[in-house]
CSV table of C-alpha atoms in Angstrom, one decimal:
chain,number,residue,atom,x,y,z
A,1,UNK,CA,209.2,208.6,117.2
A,2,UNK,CA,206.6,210.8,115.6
A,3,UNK,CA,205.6,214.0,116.7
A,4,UNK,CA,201.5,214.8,117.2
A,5,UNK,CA,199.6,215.9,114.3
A,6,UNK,CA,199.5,219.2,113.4
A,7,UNK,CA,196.5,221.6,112.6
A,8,UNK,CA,194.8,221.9,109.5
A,9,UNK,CA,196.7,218.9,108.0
A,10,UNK,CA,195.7,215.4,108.1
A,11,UNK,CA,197.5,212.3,109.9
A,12,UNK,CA,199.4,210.1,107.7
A,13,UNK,CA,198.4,207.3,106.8
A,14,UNK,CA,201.0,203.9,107.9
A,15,UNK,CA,203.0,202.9,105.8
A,16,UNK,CA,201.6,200.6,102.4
A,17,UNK,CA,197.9,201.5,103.7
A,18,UNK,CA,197.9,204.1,101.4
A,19,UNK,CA,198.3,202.4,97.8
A,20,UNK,CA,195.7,200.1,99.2
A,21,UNK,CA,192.9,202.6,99.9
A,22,UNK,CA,193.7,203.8,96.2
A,23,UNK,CA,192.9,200.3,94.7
A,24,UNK,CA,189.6,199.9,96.4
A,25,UNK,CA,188.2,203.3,95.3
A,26,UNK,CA,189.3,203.2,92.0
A,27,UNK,CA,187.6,200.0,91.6
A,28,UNK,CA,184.4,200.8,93.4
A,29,UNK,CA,184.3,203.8,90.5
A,30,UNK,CA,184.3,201.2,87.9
A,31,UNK,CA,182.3,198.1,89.0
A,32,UNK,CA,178.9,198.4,87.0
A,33,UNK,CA,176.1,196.7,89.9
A,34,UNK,CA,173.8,194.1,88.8
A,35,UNK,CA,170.3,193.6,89.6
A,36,UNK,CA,169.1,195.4,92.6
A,37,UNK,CA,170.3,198.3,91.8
A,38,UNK,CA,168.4,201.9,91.4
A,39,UNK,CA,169.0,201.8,88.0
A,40,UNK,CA,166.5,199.7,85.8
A,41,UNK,CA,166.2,198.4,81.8
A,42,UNK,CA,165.3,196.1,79.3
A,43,UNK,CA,166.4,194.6,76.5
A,44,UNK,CA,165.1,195.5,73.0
A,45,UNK,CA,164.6,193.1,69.9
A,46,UNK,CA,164.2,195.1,66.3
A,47,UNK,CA,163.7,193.6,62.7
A,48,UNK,CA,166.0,195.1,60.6
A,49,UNK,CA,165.4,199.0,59.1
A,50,UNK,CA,162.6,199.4,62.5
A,51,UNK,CA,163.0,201.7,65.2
A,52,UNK,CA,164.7,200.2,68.6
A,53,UNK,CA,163.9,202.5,71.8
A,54,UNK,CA,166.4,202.3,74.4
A,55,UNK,CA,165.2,203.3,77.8
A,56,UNK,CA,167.3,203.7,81.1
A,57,UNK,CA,165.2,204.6,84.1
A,58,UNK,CA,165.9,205.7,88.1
A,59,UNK,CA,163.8,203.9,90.6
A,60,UNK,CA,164.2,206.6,93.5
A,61,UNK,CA,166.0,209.3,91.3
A,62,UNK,CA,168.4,211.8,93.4
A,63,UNK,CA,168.9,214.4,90.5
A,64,UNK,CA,172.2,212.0,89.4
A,65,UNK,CA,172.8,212.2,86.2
A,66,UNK,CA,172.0,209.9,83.4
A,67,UNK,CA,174.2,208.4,80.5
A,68,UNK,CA,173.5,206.1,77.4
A,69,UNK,CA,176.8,204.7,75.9
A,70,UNK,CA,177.1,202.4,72.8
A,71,UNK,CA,178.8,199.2,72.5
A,72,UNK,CA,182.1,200.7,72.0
A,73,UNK,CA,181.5,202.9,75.1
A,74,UNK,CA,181.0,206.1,73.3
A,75,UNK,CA,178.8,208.4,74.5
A,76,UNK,CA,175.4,208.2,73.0
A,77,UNK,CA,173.5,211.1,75.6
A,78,UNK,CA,174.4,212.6,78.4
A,79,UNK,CA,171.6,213.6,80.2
A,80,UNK,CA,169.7,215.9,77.2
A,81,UNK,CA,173.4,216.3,75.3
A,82,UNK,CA,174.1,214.0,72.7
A,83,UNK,CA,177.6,214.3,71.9
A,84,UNK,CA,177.6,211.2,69.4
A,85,UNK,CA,177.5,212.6,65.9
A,86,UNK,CA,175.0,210.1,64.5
A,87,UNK,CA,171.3,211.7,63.7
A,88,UNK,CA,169.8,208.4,64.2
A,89,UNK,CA,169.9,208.6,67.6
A,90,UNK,CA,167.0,211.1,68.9
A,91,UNK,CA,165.8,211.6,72.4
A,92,UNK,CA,162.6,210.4,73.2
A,93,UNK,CA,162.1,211.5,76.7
A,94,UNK,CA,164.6,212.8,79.2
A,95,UNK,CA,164.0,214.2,82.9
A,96,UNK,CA,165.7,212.7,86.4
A,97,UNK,CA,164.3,209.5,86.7
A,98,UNK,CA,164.5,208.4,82.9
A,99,UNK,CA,166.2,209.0,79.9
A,100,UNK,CA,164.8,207.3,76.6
A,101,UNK,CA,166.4,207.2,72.9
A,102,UNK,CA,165.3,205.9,69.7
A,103,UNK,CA,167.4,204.3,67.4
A,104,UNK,CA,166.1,204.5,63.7
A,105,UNK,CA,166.6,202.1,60.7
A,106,UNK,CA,168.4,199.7,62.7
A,107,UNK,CA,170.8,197.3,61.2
A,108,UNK,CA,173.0,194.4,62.0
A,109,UNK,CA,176.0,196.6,62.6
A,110,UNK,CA,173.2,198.3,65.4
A,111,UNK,CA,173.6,194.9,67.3
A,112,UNK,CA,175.3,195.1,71.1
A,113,UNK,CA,175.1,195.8,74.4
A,114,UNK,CA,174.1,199.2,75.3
A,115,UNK,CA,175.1,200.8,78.6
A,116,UNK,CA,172.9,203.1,81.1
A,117,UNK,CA,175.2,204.8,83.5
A,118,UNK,CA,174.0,207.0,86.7
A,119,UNK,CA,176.6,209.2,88.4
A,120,UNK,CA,175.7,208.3,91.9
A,121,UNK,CA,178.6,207.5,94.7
A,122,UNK,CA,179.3,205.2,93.8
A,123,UNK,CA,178.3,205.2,90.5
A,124,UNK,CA,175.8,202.5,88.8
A,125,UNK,CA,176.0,200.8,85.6
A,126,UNK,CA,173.5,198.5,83.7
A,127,UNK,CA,173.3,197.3,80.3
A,128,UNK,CA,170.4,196.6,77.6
A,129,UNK,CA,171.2,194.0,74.2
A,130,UNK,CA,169.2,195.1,71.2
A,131,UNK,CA,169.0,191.9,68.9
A,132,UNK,CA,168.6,192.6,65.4
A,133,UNK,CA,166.0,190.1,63.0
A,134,UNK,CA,166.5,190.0,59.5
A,135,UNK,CA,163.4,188.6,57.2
A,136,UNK,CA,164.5,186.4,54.3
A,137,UNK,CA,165.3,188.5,51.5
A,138,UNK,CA,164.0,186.3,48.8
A,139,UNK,CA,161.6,183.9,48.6
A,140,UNK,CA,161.8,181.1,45.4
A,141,UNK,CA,160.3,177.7,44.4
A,142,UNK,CA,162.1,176.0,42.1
A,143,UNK,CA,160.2,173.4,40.2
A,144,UNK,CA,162.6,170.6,38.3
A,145,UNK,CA,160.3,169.8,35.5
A,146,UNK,CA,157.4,172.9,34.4
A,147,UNK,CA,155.2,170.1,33.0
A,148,UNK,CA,155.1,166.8,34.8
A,149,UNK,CA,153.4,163.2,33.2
A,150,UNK,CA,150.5,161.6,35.2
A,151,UNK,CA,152.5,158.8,37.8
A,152,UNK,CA,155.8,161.1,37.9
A,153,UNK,CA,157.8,162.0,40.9
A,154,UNK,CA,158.9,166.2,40.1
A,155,UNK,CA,161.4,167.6,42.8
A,156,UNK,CA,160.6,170.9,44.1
A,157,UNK,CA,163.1,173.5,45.8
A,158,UNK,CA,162.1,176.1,48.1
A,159,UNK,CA,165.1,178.8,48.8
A,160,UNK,CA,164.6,181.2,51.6
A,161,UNK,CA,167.8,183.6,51.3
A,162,UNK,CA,170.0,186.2,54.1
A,163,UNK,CA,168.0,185.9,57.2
A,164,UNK,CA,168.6,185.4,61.0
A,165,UNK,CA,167.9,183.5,62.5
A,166,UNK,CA,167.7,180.8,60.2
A,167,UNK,CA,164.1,180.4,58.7
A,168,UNK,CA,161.9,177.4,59.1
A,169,UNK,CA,159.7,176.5,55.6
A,170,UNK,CA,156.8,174.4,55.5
A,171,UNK,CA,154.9,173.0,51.9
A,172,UNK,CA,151.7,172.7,51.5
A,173,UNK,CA,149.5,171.5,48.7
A,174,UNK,CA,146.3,173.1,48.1
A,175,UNK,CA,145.2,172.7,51.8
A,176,UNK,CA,147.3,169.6,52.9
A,177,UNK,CA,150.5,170.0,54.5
A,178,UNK,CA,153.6,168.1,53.3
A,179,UNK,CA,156.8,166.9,54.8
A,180,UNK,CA,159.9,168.5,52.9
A,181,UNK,CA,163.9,168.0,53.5
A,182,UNK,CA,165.4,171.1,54.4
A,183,UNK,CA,169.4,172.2,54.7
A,184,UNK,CA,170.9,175.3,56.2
A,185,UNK,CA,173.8,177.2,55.3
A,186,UNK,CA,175.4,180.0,57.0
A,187,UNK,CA,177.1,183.5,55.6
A,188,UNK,CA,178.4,185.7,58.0
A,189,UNK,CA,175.6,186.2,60.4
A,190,UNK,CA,172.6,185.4,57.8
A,191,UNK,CA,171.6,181.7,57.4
A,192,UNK,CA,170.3,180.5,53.8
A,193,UNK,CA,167.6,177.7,53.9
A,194,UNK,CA,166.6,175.3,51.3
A,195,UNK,CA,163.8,173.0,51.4
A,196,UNK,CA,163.3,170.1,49.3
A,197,UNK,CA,159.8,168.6,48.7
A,198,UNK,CA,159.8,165.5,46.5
A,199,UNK,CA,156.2,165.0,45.2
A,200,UNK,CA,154.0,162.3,43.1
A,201,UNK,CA,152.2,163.5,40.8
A,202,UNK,CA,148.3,162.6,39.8
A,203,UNK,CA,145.7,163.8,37.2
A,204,UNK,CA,143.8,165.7,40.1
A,205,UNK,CA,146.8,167.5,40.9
A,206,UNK,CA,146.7,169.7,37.8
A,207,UNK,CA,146.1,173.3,38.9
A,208,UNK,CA,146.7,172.9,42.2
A,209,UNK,CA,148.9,175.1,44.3
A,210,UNK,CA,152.1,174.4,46.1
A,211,UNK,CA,153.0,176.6,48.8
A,212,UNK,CA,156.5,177.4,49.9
A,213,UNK,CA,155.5,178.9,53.5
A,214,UNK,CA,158.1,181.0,55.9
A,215,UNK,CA,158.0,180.7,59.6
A,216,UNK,CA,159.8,183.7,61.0
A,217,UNK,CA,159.9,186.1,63.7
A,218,UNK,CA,160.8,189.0,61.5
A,219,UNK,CA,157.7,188.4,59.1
A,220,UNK,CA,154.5,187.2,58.9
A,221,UNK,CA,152.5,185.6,56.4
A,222,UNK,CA,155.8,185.2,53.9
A,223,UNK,CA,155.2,182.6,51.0
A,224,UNK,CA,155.2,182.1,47.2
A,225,UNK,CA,153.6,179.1,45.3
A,226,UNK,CA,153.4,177.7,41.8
A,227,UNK,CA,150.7,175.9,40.2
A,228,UNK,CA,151.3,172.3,39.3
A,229,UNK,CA,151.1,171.3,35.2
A,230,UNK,CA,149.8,167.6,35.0
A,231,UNK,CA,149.5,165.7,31.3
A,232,UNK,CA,147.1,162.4,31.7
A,233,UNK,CA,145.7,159.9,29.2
A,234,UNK,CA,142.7,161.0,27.7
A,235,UNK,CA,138.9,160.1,30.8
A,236,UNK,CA,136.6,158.3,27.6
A,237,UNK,CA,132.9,157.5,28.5
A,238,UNK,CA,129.9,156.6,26.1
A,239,UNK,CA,126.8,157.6,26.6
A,240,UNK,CA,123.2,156.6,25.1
A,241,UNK,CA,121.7,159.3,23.5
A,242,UNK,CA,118.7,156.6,22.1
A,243,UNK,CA,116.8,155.1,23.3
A,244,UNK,CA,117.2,156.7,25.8
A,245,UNK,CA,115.7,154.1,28.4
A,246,UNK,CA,114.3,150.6,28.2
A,247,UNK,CA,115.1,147.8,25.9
A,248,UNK,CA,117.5,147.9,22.6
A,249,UNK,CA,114.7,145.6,20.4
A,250,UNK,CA,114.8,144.7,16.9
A,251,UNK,CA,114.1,146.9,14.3
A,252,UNK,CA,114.6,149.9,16.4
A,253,UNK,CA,117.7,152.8,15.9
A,254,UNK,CA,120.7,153.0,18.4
A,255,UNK,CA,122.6,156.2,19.1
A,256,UNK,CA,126.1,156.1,20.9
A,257,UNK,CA,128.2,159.0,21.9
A,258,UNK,CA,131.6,158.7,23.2
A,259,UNK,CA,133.1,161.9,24.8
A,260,UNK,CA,136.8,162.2,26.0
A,261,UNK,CA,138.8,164.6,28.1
A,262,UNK,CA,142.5,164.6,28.8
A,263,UNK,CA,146.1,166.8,28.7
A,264,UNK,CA,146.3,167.7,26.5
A,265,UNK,CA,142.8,167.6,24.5
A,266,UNK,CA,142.9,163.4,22.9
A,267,UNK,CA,143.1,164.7,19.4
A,268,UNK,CA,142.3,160.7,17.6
A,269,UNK,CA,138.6,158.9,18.7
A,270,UNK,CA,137.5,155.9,16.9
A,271,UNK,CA,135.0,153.8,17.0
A,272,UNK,CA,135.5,149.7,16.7
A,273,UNK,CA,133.8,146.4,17.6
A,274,UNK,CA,135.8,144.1,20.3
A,275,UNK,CA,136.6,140.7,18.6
A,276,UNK,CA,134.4,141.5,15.2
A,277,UNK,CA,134.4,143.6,12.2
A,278,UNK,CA,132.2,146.2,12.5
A,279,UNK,CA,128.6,145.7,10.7
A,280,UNK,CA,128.3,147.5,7.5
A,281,UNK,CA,125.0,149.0,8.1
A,282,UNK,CA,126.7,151.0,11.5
A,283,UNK,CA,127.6,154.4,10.3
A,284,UNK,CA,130.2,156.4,12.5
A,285,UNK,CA,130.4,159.7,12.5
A,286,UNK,CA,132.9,161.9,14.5
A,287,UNK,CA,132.3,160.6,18.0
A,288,UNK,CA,128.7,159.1,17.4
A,289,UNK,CA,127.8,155.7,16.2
A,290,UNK,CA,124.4,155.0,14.6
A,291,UNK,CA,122.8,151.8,14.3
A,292,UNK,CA,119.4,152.9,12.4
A,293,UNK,CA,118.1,149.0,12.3
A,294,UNK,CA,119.3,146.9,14.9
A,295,UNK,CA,119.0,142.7,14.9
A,296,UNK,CA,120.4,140.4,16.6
A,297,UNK,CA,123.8,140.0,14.5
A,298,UNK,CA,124.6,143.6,16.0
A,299,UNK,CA,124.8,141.8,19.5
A,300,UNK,CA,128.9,142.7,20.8
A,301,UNK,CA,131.1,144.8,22.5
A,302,UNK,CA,131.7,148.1,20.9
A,303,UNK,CA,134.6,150.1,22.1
A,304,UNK,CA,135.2,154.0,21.7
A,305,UNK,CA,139.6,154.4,21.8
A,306,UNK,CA,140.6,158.0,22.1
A,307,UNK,CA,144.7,159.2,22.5
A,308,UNK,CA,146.9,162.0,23.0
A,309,UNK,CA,150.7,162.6,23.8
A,310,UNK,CA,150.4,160.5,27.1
A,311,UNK,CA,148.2,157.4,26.3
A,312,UNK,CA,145.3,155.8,25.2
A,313,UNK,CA,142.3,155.3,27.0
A,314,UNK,CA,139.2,153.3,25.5
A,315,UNK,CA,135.4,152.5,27.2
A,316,UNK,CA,132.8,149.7,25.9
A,317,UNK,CA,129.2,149.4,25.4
A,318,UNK,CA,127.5,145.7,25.2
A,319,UNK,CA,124.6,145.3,23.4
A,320,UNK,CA,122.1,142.8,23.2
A,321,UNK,CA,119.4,142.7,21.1
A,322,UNK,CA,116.0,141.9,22.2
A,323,UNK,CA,113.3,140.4,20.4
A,324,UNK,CA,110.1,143.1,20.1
A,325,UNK,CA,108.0,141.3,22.6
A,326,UNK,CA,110.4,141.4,25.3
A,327,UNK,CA,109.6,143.3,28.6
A,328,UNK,CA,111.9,142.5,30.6
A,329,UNK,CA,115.1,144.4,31.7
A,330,UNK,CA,118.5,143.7,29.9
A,331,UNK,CA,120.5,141.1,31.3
A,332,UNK,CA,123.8,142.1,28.9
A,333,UNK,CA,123.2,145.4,27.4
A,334,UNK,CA,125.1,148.3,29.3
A,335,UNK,CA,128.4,150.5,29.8
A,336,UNK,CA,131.6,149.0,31.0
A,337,UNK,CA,134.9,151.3,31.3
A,338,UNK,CA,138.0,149.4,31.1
A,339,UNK,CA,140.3,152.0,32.1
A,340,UNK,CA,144.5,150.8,31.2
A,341,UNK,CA,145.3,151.0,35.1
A,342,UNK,CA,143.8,151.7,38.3
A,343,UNK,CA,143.9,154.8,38.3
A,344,UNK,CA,142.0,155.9,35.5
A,345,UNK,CA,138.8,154.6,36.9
A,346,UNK,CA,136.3,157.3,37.4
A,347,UNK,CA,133.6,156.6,39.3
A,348,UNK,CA,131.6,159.5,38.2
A,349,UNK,CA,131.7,158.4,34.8
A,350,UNK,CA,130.7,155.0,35.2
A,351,UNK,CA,127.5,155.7,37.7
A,352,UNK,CA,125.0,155.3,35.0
A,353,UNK,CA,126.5,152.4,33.7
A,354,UNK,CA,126.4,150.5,36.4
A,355,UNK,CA,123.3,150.8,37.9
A,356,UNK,CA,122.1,149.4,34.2
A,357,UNK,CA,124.8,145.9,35.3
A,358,UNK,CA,123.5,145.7,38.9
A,359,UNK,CA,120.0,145.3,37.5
A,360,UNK,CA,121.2,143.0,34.7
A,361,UNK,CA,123.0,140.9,37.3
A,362,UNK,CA,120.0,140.8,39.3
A,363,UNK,CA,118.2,139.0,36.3
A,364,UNK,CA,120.9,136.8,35.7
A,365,UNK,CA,121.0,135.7,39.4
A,366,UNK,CA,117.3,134.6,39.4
A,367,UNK,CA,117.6,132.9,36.0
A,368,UNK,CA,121.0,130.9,37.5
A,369,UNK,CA,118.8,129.9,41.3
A,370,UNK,CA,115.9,128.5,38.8
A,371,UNK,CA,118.0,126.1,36.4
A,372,UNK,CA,119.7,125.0,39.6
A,373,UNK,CA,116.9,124.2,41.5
A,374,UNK,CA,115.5,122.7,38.5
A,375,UNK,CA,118.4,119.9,38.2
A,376,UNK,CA,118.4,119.5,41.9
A,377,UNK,CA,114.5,118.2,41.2
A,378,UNK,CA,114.9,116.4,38.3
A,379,UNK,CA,117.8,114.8,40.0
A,380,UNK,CA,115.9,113.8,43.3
A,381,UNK,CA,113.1,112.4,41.2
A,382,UNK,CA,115.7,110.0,38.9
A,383,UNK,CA,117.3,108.4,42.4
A,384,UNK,CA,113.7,107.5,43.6
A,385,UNK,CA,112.8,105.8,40.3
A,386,UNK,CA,116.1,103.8,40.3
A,387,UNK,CA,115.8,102.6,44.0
A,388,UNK,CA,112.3,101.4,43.3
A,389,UNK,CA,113.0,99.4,40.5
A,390,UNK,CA,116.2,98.1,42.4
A,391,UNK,CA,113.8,96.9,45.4
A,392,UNK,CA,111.4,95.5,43.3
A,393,UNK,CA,114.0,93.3,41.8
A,394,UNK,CA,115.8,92.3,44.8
A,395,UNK,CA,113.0,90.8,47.2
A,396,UNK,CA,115.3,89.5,50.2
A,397,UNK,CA,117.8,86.9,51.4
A,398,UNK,CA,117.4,83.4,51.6
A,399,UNK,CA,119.1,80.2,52.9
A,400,UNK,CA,117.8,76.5,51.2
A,401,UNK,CA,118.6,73.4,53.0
A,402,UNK,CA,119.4,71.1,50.0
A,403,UNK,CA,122.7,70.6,51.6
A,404,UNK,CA,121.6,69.6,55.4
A,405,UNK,CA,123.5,66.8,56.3
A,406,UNK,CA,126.8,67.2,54.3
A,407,UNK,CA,128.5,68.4,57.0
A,408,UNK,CA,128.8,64.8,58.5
A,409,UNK,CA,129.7,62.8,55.5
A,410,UNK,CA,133.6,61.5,55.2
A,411,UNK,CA,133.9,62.7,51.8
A,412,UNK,CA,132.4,64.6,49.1
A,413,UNK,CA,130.6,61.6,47.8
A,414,UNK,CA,129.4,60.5,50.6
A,415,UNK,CA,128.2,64.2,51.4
A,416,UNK,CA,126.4,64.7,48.0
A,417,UNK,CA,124.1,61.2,48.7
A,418,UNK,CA,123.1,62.4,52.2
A,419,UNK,CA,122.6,65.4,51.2
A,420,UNK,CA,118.6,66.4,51.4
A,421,UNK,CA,118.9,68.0,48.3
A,422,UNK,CA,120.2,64.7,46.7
A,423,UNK,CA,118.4,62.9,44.2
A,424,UNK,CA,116.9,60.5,47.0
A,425,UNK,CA,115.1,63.6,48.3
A,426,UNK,CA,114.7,65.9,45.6
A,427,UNK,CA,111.0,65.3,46.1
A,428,UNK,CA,111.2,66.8,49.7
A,429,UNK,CA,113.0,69.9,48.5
A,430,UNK,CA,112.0,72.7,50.5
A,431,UNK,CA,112.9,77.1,50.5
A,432,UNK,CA,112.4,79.1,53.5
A,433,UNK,CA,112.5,83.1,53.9
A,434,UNK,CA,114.0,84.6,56.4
């Protein structure tokens, strides 16, 4: 039986108790607390080679004292001491309710968890995660062909290298955004992107900017373009330098000019007549064609070709030739441009041109309502003469009676002597008109 305590010393503890109460302090020492707790932070995110501030702060500070460990639990400050041998670390701020650090040039290796520690009983712990951005490190389109041909589909690569996260690219061209194919593939802890833009090209895209354009957190405003290099058949239109409005009459001069643009410059022009030799007396010269007397055998098609590397392209001009009294306006002469696909139509070239057919086919419409109204007339006016005549001729129907009687007679001679119309009463012969 145990004797009473003595003074001074103090009671043991029953047996096993003992190893027990030594667990449960030793772990109340190292169990960090969570949210709640006095001790407050927040968690930093830094591009890479920027300056990351770390800052642990005391919400109802007791003069404990504060500590900033790394992510390998080394001791980055204690209170205003830094015992960490790395002069990147600087103190920003200390004093009893916060304690603030700046980490410069950051890099990837700078990544972790960062622990704030305050010696209070029992102590508190809290940790910050500083997340490290990395901007692409290279930016590149890659075009598959430098010089493209008007209709061709080019293939366009846009490479956005070493970055994390992983970079989102977007095309645009000029001011329109397109729709690429991009893949991703990861090194390590950077990400490579490449976005693939597959793109038909037309004469009005020559000189005309494709953007590669980054979408990053780290970086703003990243891209890097190329200008597009487009060859396309030669854009031929003739113009009339004289007269140079109203009639082409007989016995006066014509002047045509045919101009052409294309890529690259159209380098042969020619001048010919569509389904005719050319008249002797038209003299060519360069890209002008000069008809100093014109007559009627000069009415045609004449046709200005022009070529380069890519195509040929070719625009007409119809003349008719009018007689020196005419006033009216042309009902054949103008420009037509016959372009060798659809696309080679331009509008703008063709504007005076055609307002010279729509008034020509204006004529020709009233001309064609005339002659048809015309024949409808003369037509109407032939039936009525026939039917008269037909009338006139043809005065009714009529029955006779020369064979009353016949019906009753046992045979046919019989019928033909009773019959009124017989010889026995030939004399009484008579016609009635219904």
């Amino acid at each position: 039986m145990a004797g009473p305590a003595q003074p001074g010393r103090p009671a043991a503890a029953p047996p096993g108790l003992l190893p027990l109460l030594l667990l449960l302090l030793s772990a109340a020492a190292i169990i960090p607390r969570g949210d709640g707790q006095n001790l407050v932070t927040e968690d930093v995110t830094v591009v890479e080679g920027d300056v990351a501030t770390i800052s642990c702060r005391v919400k109802n500070s007791d003069d404990s004292v504060i500590q900033l460990l790394n992510p390998n639990r080394q001791t980055i400050y204690f209170r205003d001491f830094r015992p960490l041998k790395d002069s990147r670390f600087q103190l920003v701020n200390f004093s009893n309710s916060e304690l603030r650090v700046s980490l410069t040039n950051v890099s990837i290796s700078d990544e972790g968890r960062y622990f704030c520690q305050l010696y209070t009983d029992p102590p508190q712990e809290i940790y910050t995660t500083i997340t490290v951005l990395v901007p692409p490190r290279n930016l590149v389109i890659d075009i598959q062909k430098e010089i493209a041909v008007e209709g061709e589909e080019i293939e366009l690569n846009c490479t956005a290298m070493a970055s994390r996260p992983a970079t989102t690219i977007r095309w645009f061209k000029g001011n329109k955004e397109l729709t690429g194919k991009s893949e991703v593939e990861q090194w390590s802890d950077m990400y490579t992107v490449t976005s693939q833009l597959l793109l038909k090209v037309g004469r009005e895209d020559d000189g005309v900017p494709v953007i590669c354009l980054v979408d990053h957190p780290a970086v703003k405003d990243l891209q890097t373009q190329r200008y597009l290099e487009v060859m396309y058949k030669p854009q031929v239109r003739v113009s009339q330098n004289y007269p140079v409005q109203g009639l082409t009459r007989e016995g006066e001069p014509l002047e045509l000019t045919c101009a052409a643009f294309g890529k690259p410059q159209p380098t042969d022009m020619r001048w010919l007549r569509v389904d005719d030799e050319m008249p002797q007396h038209v003299v060519v010269s360069g890209s002008n064609l000069l008809i100093s007397n014109l007559n009627k055998t000069d009415n045609g098609t004449y046709r200005c070709e022009a070529s380069n590397a890519v195509g040929k392209s070719h625009a007409d001009y119809m003349l008719f030739v009018y007689d020196t009294t005419a006033t009216t306006e042309p009902a054949v002469h103008g420009f037509t441009q016959l372009p060798n696909s659809a696309e080679e139509l331009d509008y703008g070239d063709l504007s005076d041109s055609r307002a010279g057919e729509e008034g020509a086919i204006r004529s020709v419409d009233h001309a064609v309502v005339g002659g048809v109204v015309a024949v409808v007339v003369f037509a109407m006016l032939c039936l009525l003469i026939i039917l008269g005549r037909y009338f006139a001729r043809h005065k009714g129907t009529y029955f006779t009676h020369e064979a009353k009687g016949a019906d009753d007679a046992a045979d046919a001679d019989t019928a033909i002597i009773n019959a009124e119309g017989g010889q026995n009463n030939s004399e009484e012969k008579k016609e009635y008109f219904i």
